[in-house]
Amino acid sequence: GENVEQHPSTLSVQEGDSAVIKCTYSDSASNYFPWYKQELGKRPQLIIDIRSNVGEKKDQRIAVTLNKTAKHFSLHITETQPEDSAVYFCAASTGYSTLTFGKGTMLLVSP
Amino acid sequence: ETGVTQSPTHLIKTRGQQVTLRCSSQSGHNTVSWYQQALGQGPQFIFQYYREEENGRGNFPPRFSGLQFPNYSSELNVNALELDDSALYLCASSGASGGAQGYGTQYFGPGTRLLVL
């Protein structure tokens, strides 16, 4: 089955800096890659997703890039703010809507 | 916030008991997936229901079972509870067909936190 590796497990940045979280996947059939943000005690919330026919997608301060050849994808957050502090999960799907998640990255943005 | 709701929010059971968790999907969604999230881990896929039929299952034993109703709401049942079943149980709804062509975006409910003593 699919295996998703996520790095780093924790990331500390200063407010205004950029943050990058990287994920690799094992199944070349995976074609959908969402990113979720989970605040303490709350549900995972979709923040951005990308499909395999696209190499990059951007939404305001958040962007995701996908390299199908290398089987990795990354989340980029620019101009980080304290409210960006949360756990971020990447996931991969082979098209049956079943998501395989990474283990998460705890992002801490210090004022 | 999504339109996905779950009940109850918290539950305490003892080892060997049975539990039923409930999920109401977002309006217009016909697919519900269940995940188990242990503390400090990413969600792990349990199974998915599409139009009242199981449509995929993760690496969970048969004592984890489910149902989907005609209104697309869903239940997760766990029999013979074990201590390791303590976790946050999340359901997610999507509008995908559930078939080979589907990769519908999944929206999560708030979860049910289960503690097994």
PDB file of C-alpha atoms in Angstrom:
ATOM      1  CA  GLY A   1       0.000   0.000   0.000  1.00  0.00           C
ATOM      2  CA  GLU A   2       0.824   3.682  -0.056  1.00  0.00           C
ATOM      3  CA  ASN A   3       3.384   5.079   2.385  1.00  0.00           C
ATOM      4  CA  VAL A   4       3.788   8.801   3.036  1.00  0.00           C
ATOM      5  CA  GLU A   5       6.843  10.215   4.788  1.00  0.00           C
ATOM      6  CA  GLN A   6       6.732  13.777   6.134  1.00  0.00           C
ATOM      7  CA  HIS A   7       9.575  16.045   7.298  1.00  0.00           C
ATOM      8  CA  PRO A   8      10.373  17.767   9.532  1.00  0.00           C
ATOM      9  CA  SER A   9       8.381  16.571  12.510  1.00  0.00           C
ATOM     10  CA  THR A  10       8.719  19.984  14.159  1.00  0.00           C
ATOM     11  CA  LEU A  11       9.493  23.375  12.678  1.00  0.00           C
ATOM     12  CA  SER A  12      10.054  26.644  14.530  1.00  0.00           C
ATOM     13  CA  VAL A  13      10.165  29.943  12.650  1.00  0.00           C
ATOM     14  CA  GLN A  14       9.973  33.628  13.435  1.00  0.00           C
ATOM     15  CA  GLU A  15       6.924  35.587  12.393  1.00  0.00           C
ATOM     16  CA  GLY A  16       7.348  36.757   8.818  1.00  0.00           C
ATOM     17  CA  ASP A  17       9.693  33.945   7.836  1.00  0.00           C
ATOM     18  CA  SER A  18       8.810  31.236   5.337  1.00  0.00           C
ATOM     19  CA  ALA A  19       8.117  27.623   6.275  1.00  0.00           C
ATOM     20  CA  VAL A  20       8.527  24.556   4.075  1.00  0.00           C
ATOM     21  CA  ILE A  21       7.229  21.069   4.829  1.00  0.00           C
ATOM     22  CA  LYS A  22       8.148  18.147   2.585  1.00  0.00           C
ATOM     23  CA  CYS A  23       6.466  14.822   1.892  1.00  0.00           C
ATOM     24  CA  THR A  24       7.358  11.791  -0.192  1.00  0.00           C
ATOM     25  CA  TYR A  25       5.029   9.032  -1.330  1.00  0.00           C
ATOM     26  CA  SER A  26       5.647   5.523  -2.533  1.00  0.00           C
ATOM     27  CA  ASP A  27       2.776   4.643  -4.871  1.00  0.00           C
ATOM     28  CA  SER A  28       3.243   6.085  -8.347  1.00  0.00           C
ATOM     29  CA  ALA A  29      -0.506   5.654  -8.910  1.00  0.00           C
ATOM     30  CA  SER A  30      -1.283   8.383  -6.334  1.00  0.00           C
ATOM     31  CA  ASN A  31      -2.867  11.335  -8.077  1.00  0.00           C
ATOM     32  CA  TYR A  32      -4.305  13.611  -5.385  1.00  0.00           C
ATOM     33  CA  PHE A  33      -2.350  15.353  -2.617  1.00  0.00           C
ATOM     34  CA  PRO A  34      -4.168  17.439   0.008  1.00  0.00           C
ATOM     35  CA  TRP A  35      -2.722  19.299   2.962  1.00  0.00           C
ATOM     36  CA  TYR A  36      -4.587  19.635   6.248  1.00  0.00           C
ATOM     37  CA  LYS A  37      -4.050  21.951   9.201  1.00  0.00           C
ATOM     38  CA  GLN A  38      -5.062  20.688  12.625  1.00  0.00           C
ATOM     39  CA  GLU A  39      -5.147  22.996  15.616  1.00  0.00           C
ATOM     40  CA  LEU A  40      -5.041  21.508  19.087  1.00  0.00           C
ATOM     41  CA  GLY A  41      -8.252  19.654  19.860  1.00  0.00           C
ATOM     42  CA  LYS A  42      -9.845  20.492  16.517  1.00  0.00           C
ATOM     43  CA  ARG A  43     -10.656  18.739  13.265  1.00  0.00           C
ATOM     44  CA  PRO A  44      -8.194  18.593  10.353  1.00  0.00           C
ATOM     45  CA  GLN A  45      -9.037  21.413   7.936  1.00  0.00           C
ATOM     46  CA  LEU A  46      -8.159  21.309   4.277  1.00  0.00           C
ATOM     47  CA  ILE A  47      -5.922  24.239   3.390  1.00  0.00           C
ATOM     48  CA  ILE A  48      -4.814  23.377  -0.135  1.00  0.00           C
ATOM     49  CA  ASP A  49      -4.690  20.403  -2.476  1.00  0.00           C
ATOM     50  CA  ILE A  50      -3.062  19.520  -5.781  1.00  0.00           C
ATOM     51  CA  ARG A  51      -3.816  16.946  -8.445  1.00  0.00           C
ATOM     52  CA  SER A  52      -1.238  15.042 -10.414  1.00  0.00           C
ATOM     53  CA  ASN A  53      -1.818  16.946 -13.642  1.00  0.00           C
ATOM     54  CA  VAL A  54      -0.601  20.175 -12.005  1.00  0.00           C
ATOM     55  CA  GLY A  55       2.931  21.009 -10.835  1.00  0.00           C
ATOM     56  CA  GLU A  56       2.179  23.941  -8.574  1.00  0.00           C
ATOM     57  CA  LYS A  57      -0.780  25.626  -6.944  1.00  0.00           C
ATOM     58  CA  LYS A  58      -0.937  28.808  -4.911  1.00  0.00           C
ATOM     59  CA  ASP A  59      -3.526  30.341  -2.611  1.00  0.00           C
ATOM     60  CA  GLN A  60      -2.463  33.647  -1.061  1.00  0.00           C
ATOM     61  CA  ARG A  61       0.404  32.841   1.358  1.00  0.00           C
ATOM     62  CA  ILE A  62       0.212  29.095   0.799  1.00  0.00           C
ATOM     63  CA  ALA A  63       1.616  27.134  -2.131  1.00  0.00           C
ATOM     64  CA  VAL A  64       2.094  23.475  -2.914  1.00  0.00           C
ATOM     65  CA  THR A  65       4.503  21.960  -5.430  1.00  0.00           C
ATOM     66  CA  LEU A  66       4.464  18.432  -6.828  1.00  0.00           C
ATOM     67  CA  ASN A  67       7.282  16.472  -8.455  1.00  0.00           C
ATOM     68  CA  LYS A  68       5.758  13.258  -9.810  1.00  0.00           C
ATOM     69  CA  THR A  69       9.065  11.915 -11.068  1.00  0.00           C
ATOM     70  CA  ALA A  70      10.663  12.140  -7.647  1.00  0.00           C
ATOM     71  CA  LYS A  71       7.367  11.348  -5.904  1.00  0.00           C
ATOM     72  CA  HIS A  72       7.513  14.247  -3.529  1.00  0.00           C
ATOM     73  CA  PHE A  73       5.408  17.299  -2.778  1.00  0.00           C
ATOM     74  CA  SER A  74       5.915  20.294  -0.546  1.00  0.00           C
ATOM     75  CA  LEU A  75       3.920  22.928   1.312  1.00  0.00           C
ATOM     76  CA  HIS A  76       5.267  26.474   1.356  1.00  0.00           C
ATOM     77  CA  ILE A  77       3.917  29.117   3.729  1.00  0.00           C
ATOM     78  CA  THR A  78       5.219  32.645   3.274  1.00  0.00           C
ATOM     79  CA  GLU A  79       5.023  35.572   5.709  1.00  0.00           C
ATOM     80  CA  THR A  80       4.138  33.262   8.563  1.00  0.00           C
ATOM     81  CA  GLN A  81       1.896  34.530  11.356  1.00  0.00           C
ATOM     82  CA  PRO A  82       1.372  33.216  14.909  1.00  0.00           C
ATOM     83  CA  GLU A  83      -2.053  31.897  13.875  1.00  0.00           C
ATOM     84  CA  ASP A  84      -0.297  29.570  11.409  1.00  0.00           C
ATOM     85  CA  SER A  85       0.946  27.587  14.421  1.00  0.00           C
ATOM     86  CA  ALA A  86      -0.617  24.110  14.209  1.00  0.00           C
ATOM     87  CA  VAL A  87       0.092  20.565  13.083  1.00  0.00           C
ATOM     88  CA  TYR A  88       0.162  20.161   9.318  1.00  0.00           C
ATOM     89  CA  PHE A  89      -0.514  16.834   7.608  1.00  0.00           C
ATOM     90  CA  CYS A  90       0.166  15.879   4.036  1.00  0.00           C
ATOM     91  CA  ALA A  91      -1.767  13.038   2.425  1.00  0.00           C
ATOM     92  CA  ALA A  92      -1.849  11.055  -0.793  1.00  0.00           C
ATOM     93  CA  SER A  93      -4.648   9.259  -2.591  1.00  0.00           C
ATOM     94  CA  THR A  94      -4.689   6.788  -5.470  1.00  0.00           C
ATOM     95  CA  GLY A  95      -8.087   7.962  -6.612  1.00  0.00           C
ATOM     96  CA  TYR A  96     -10.452   5.960  -4.468  1.00  0.00           C
ATOM     97  CA  SER A  97     -10.742   8.865  -2.012  1.00  0.00           C
ATOM     98  CA  THR A  98      -8.802   6.863   0.563  1.00  0.00           C
ATOM     99  CA  LEU A  99      -6.210   9.153   2.093  1.00  0.00           C
ATOM    100  CA  THR A 100      -2.864   7.986   3.437  1.00  0.00           C
ATOM    101  CA  PHE A 101      -1.473  10.591   5.825  1.00  0.00           C
ATOM    102  CA  GLY A 102       2.008  11.546   6.881  1.00  0.00           C
ATOM    103  CA  LYS A 103       2.801  11.713  10.578  1.00  0.00           C
ATOM    104  CA  GLY A 104       2.481  15.465  10.734  1.00  0.00           C
ATOM    105  CA  THR A 105       4.643  18.551  11.246  1.00  0.00           C
ATOM    106  CA  MET A 106       4.185  20.763  14.265  1.00  0.00           C
ATOM    107  CA  LEU A 107       4.763  24.340  13.121  1.00  0.00           C
ATOM    108  CA  LEU A 108       5.451  26.963  15.767  1.00  0.00           C
ATOM    109  CA  VAL A 109       5.538  30.600  14.695  1.00  0.00           C
ATOM    110  CA  SER A 110       7.046  32.899  17.298  1.00  0.00           C
ATOM    111  CA  PRO A 111       6.078  36.598  17.390  1.00  0.00           C
TER     112      PRO A 111
ATOM    113  CA  GLU B   1     -16.406  24.931   9.470  1.00  0.00           C
ATOM    114  CA  THR B   2     -17.585  21.939   7.461  1.00  0.00           C
ATOM    115  CA  GLY B   3     -21.124  20.592   7.593  1.00  0.00           C
ATOM    116  CA  VAL B   4     -19.891  17.259   8.958  1.00  0.00           C
ATOM    117  CA  THR B   5     -21.038  16.447  12.474  1.00  0.00           C
ATOM    118  CA  GLN B   6     -20.150  13.615  14.838  1.00  0.00           C
ATOM    119  CA  SER B   7     -21.554  12.295  18.083  1.00  0.00           C
ATOM    120  CA  PRO B   8     -20.756  11.900  20.850  1.00  0.00           C
ATOM    121  CA  THR B   9     -17.828  14.286  21.316  1.00  0.00           C
ATOM    122  CA  HIS B  10     -16.271  12.247  24.108  1.00  0.00           C
ATOM    123  CA  LEU B  11     -16.763   8.716  25.352  1.00  0.00           C
ATOM    124  CA  ILE B  12     -15.263   6.576  28.095  1.00  0.00           C
ATOM    125  CA  LYS B  13     -15.561   2.799  27.914  1.00  0.00           C
ATOM    126  CA  THR B  14     -13.957  -0.169  29.592  1.00  0.00           C
ATOM    127  CA  ARG B  15     -12.036  -2.940  27.925  1.00  0.00           C
ATOM    128  CA  GLY B  16     -14.283  -5.541  26.292  1.00  0.00           C
ATOM    129  CA  GLN B  17     -17.239  -3.217  25.829  1.00  0.00           C
ATOM    130  CA  GLN B  18     -18.760  -2.178  22.510  1.00  0.00           C
ATOM    131  CA  VAL B  19     -19.143   1.348  21.157  1.00  0.00           C
ATOM    132  CA  THR B  20     -21.074   3.041  18.345  1.00  0.00           C
ATOM    133  CA  LEU B  21     -19.972   6.356  16.893  1.00  0.00           C
ATOM    134  CA  ARG B  22     -22.090   8.433  14.537  1.00  0.00           C
ATOM    135  CA  CYS B  23     -21.395  10.779  11.654  1.00  0.00           C
ATOM    136  CA  SER B  24     -23.629  13.001   9.550  1.00  0.00           C
ATOM    137  CA  SER B  25     -22.133  13.857   6.199  1.00  0.00           C
ATOM    138  CA  GLN B  26     -22.096  17.244   4.543  1.00  0.00           C
ATOM    139  CA  SER B  27     -25.113  18.012   2.381  1.00  0.00           C
ATOM    140  CA  GLY B  28     -24.641  16.641  -1.126  1.00  0.00           C
ATOM    141  CA  HIS B  29     -21.920  14.181  -0.132  1.00  0.00           C
ATOM    142  CA  ASN B  30     -22.480  10.460  -0.658  1.00  0.00           C
ATOM    143  CA  THR B  31     -19.226   9.031   0.647  1.00  0.00           C
ATOM    144  CA  VAL B  32     -18.071   8.729   4.259  1.00  0.00           C
ATOM    145  CA  SER B  33     -14.612   7.634   5.374  1.00  0.00           C
ATOM    146  CA  TRP B  34     -13.584   6.809   8.931  1.00  0.00           C
ATOM    147  CA  TYR B  35     -10.145   7.391  10.395  1.00  0.00           C
ATOM    148  CA  GLN B  36      -8.472   6.644  13.714  1.00  0.00           C
ATOM    149  CA  GLN B  37      -6.030   9.240  14.991  1.00  0.00           C
ATOM    150  CA  ALA B  38      -3.832   8.195  17.893  1.00  0.00           C
ATOM    151  CA  LEU B  39      -2.192  10.920  19.947  1.00  0.00           C
ATOM    152  CA  GLY B  40       0.646  12.557  18.023  1.00  0.00           C
ATOM    153  CA  GLN B  41      -0.034  10.591  14.831  1.00  0.00           C
ATOM    154  CA  GLY B  42      -1.677  11.183  11.508  1.00  0.00           C
ATOM    155  CA  PRO B  43      -5.150   9.791  10.825  1.00  0.00           C
ATOM    156  CA  GLN B  44      -5.216   6.105   9.843  1.00  0.00           C
ATOM    157  CA  PHE B  45      -7.844   4.936   7.351  1.00  0.00           C
ATOM    158  CA  ILE B  46     -10.361   2.445   8.784  1.00  0.00           C
ATOM    159  CA  PHE B  47     -12.908   2.089   5.972  1.00  0.00           C
ATOM    160  CA  GLN B  48     -15.046   3.995   3.522  1.00  0.00           C
ATOM    161  CA  TYR B  49     -18.728   3.779   2.656  1.00  0.00           C
ATOM    162  CA  TYR B  50     -20.239   4.797  -0.658  1.00  0.00           C
ATOM    163  CA  ARG B  51     -23.978   4.548  -1.224  1.00  0.00           C
ATOM    164  CA  GLU B  52     -24.428   2.205   1.745  1.00  0.00           C
ATOM    165  CA  GLU B  53     -21.708  -0.242   0.658  1.00  0.00           C
ATOM    166  CA  GLU B  54     -18.213  -0.652   2.087  1.00  0.00           C
ATOM    167  CA  ASN B  55     -15.834   0.693  -0.538  1.00  0.00           C
ATOM    168  CA  GLY B  56     -12.396   0.028   0.834  1.00  0.00           C
ATOM    169  CA  ARG B  57     -10.888  -0.968   4.146  1.00  0.00           C
ATOM    170  CA  GLY B  58      -7.635  -0.266   5.908  1.00  0.00           C
ATOM    171  CA  ASN B  59      -5.602  -2.544   8.138  1.00  0.00           C
ATOM    172  CA  PHE B  60      -8.122  -2.840  10.955  1.00  0.00           C
ATOM    173  CA  PRO B  61      -9.571  -6.083  12.403  1.00  0.00           C
ATOM    174  CA  PRO B  62     -13.160  -7.215  11.759  1.00  0.00           C
ATOM    175  CA  ARG B  63     -14.283  -5.984  15.185  1.00  0.00           C
ATOM    176  CA  PHE B  64     -14.298  -2.563  13.504  1.00  0.00           C
ATOM    177  CA  SER B  65     -17.464  -2.452  11.429  1.00  0.00           C
ATOM    178  CA  GLY B  66     -19.689   0.177   9.938  1.00  0.00           C
ATOM    179  CA  LEU B  67     -22.909   1.144   8.273  1.00  0.00           C
ATOM    180  CA  GLN B  68     -24.097   3.853   5.962  1.00  0.00           C
ATOM    181  CA  PHE B  69     -27.738   4.842   5.826  1.00  0.00           C
ATOM    182  CA  PRO B  70     -29.883   6.056   2.890  1.00  0.00           C
ATOM    183  CA  ASN B  71     -29.341   9.670   3.998  1.00  0.00           C
ATOM    184  CA  TYR B  72     -25.563   8.969   3.801  1.00  0.00           C
ATOM    185  CA  SER B  73     -24.999   9.300   7.533  1.00  0.00           C
ATOM    186  CA  SER B  74     -22.790   6.589   8.955  1.00  0.00           C
ATOM    187  CA  GLU B  75     -21.930   4.592  12.056  1.00  0.00           C
ATOM    188  CA  LEU B  76     -18.674   3.076  13.233  1.00  0.00           C
ATOM    189  CA  ASN B  77     -18.993   0.130  15.590  1.00  0.00           C
ATOM    190  CA  VAL B  78     -16.134  -1.296  17.586  1.00  0.00           C
ATOM    191  CA  ASN B  79     -16.578  -4.545  19.492  1.00  0.00           C
ATOM    192  CA  ALA B  80     -14.423  -6.017  22.255  1.00  0.00           C
ATOM    193  CA  LEU B  81     -12.690  -2.732  22.963  1.00  0.00           C
ATOM    194  CA  GLU B  82      -8.980  -2.792  23.709  1.00  0.00           C
ATOM    195  CA  LEU B  83      -6.848  -0.202  25.456  1.00  0.00           C
ATOM    196  CA  ASP B  84      -5.124   0.619  22.151  1.00  0.00           C
ATOM    197  CA  ASP B  85      -8.473   1.650  20.670  1.00  0.00           C
ATOM    198  CA  SER B  86      -8.210   4.864  22.676  1.00  0.00           C
ATOM    199  CA  ALA B  87      -7.973   7.585  20.032  1.00  0.00           C
ATOM    200  CA  LEU B  88      -9.744  10.361  18.190  1.00  0.00           C
ATOM    201  CA  TYR B  89     -12.134   8.899  15.619  1.00  0.00           C
ATOM    202  CA  LEU B  90     -12.726  11.127  12.651  1.00  0.00           C
ATOM    203  CA  CYS B  91     -15.193  10.810   9.863  1.00  0.00           C
ATOM    204  CA  ALA B  92     -14.829  12.636   6.580  1.00  0.00           C
ATOM    205  CA  SER B  93     -17.400  13.124   3.879  1.00  0.00           C
ATOM    206  CA  SER B  94     -16.808  13.668   0.203  1.00  0.00           C
ATOM    207  CA  GLY B  95     -18.825  13.930  -2.951  1.00  0.00           C
ATOM    208  CA  ALA B  96     -16.666  11.522  -4.952  1.00  0.00           C
ATOM    209  CA  SER B  97     -18.256   8.667  -6.782  1.00  0.00           C
ATOM    210  CA  GLY B  98     -16.254   6.293  -4.687  1.00  0.00           C
ATOM    211  CA  GLY B  99     -15.212   4.430  -7.763  1.00  0.00           C
ATOM    212  CA  ALA B 100     -11.980   4.330  -9.682  1.00  0.00           C
ATOM    213  CA  GLN B 101     -12.401   7.860 -10.991  1.00  0.00           C
ATOM    214  CA  GLY B 102     -13.108   9.517  -7.710  1.00  0.00           C
ATOM    215  CA  TYR B 103     -10.753  11.640  -5.700  1.00  0.00           C
ATOM    216  CA  GLY B 104     -13.244  13.851  -4.000  1.00  0.00           C
ATOM    217  CA  THR B 105     -12.026  16.334  -1.454  1.00  0.00           C
ATOM    218  CA  GLN B 106     -12.644  15.071   2.062  1.00  0.00           C
ATOM    219  CA  TYR B 107     -14.020  17.281   4.800  1.00  0.00           C
ATOM    220  CA  PHE B 108     -13.626  16.178   8.373  1.00  0.00           C
ATOM    221  CA  GLY B 109     -15.990  16.222  11.294  1.00  0.00           C
ATOM    222  CA  PRO B 110     -14.867  17.337  14.764  1.00  0.00           C
ATOM    223  CA  GLY B 111     -14.203  13.774  15.880  1.00  0.00           C
ATOM    224  CA  THR B 112     -15.145  11.574  18.811  1.00  0.00           C
ATOM    225  CA  ARG B 113     -12.497  11.123  21.461  1.00  0.00           C
ATOM    226  CA  LEU B 114     -12.689   7.581  22.840  1.00  0.00           C
ATOM    227  CA  LEU B 115     -10.940   6.546  26.010  1.00  0.00           C
ATOM    228  CA  VAL B 116     -10.800   2.852  26.866  1.00  0.00           C
ATOM    229  CA  LEU B 117      -9.950   2.021  30.463  1.00  0.00           C
TER     230      LEU B 117
END
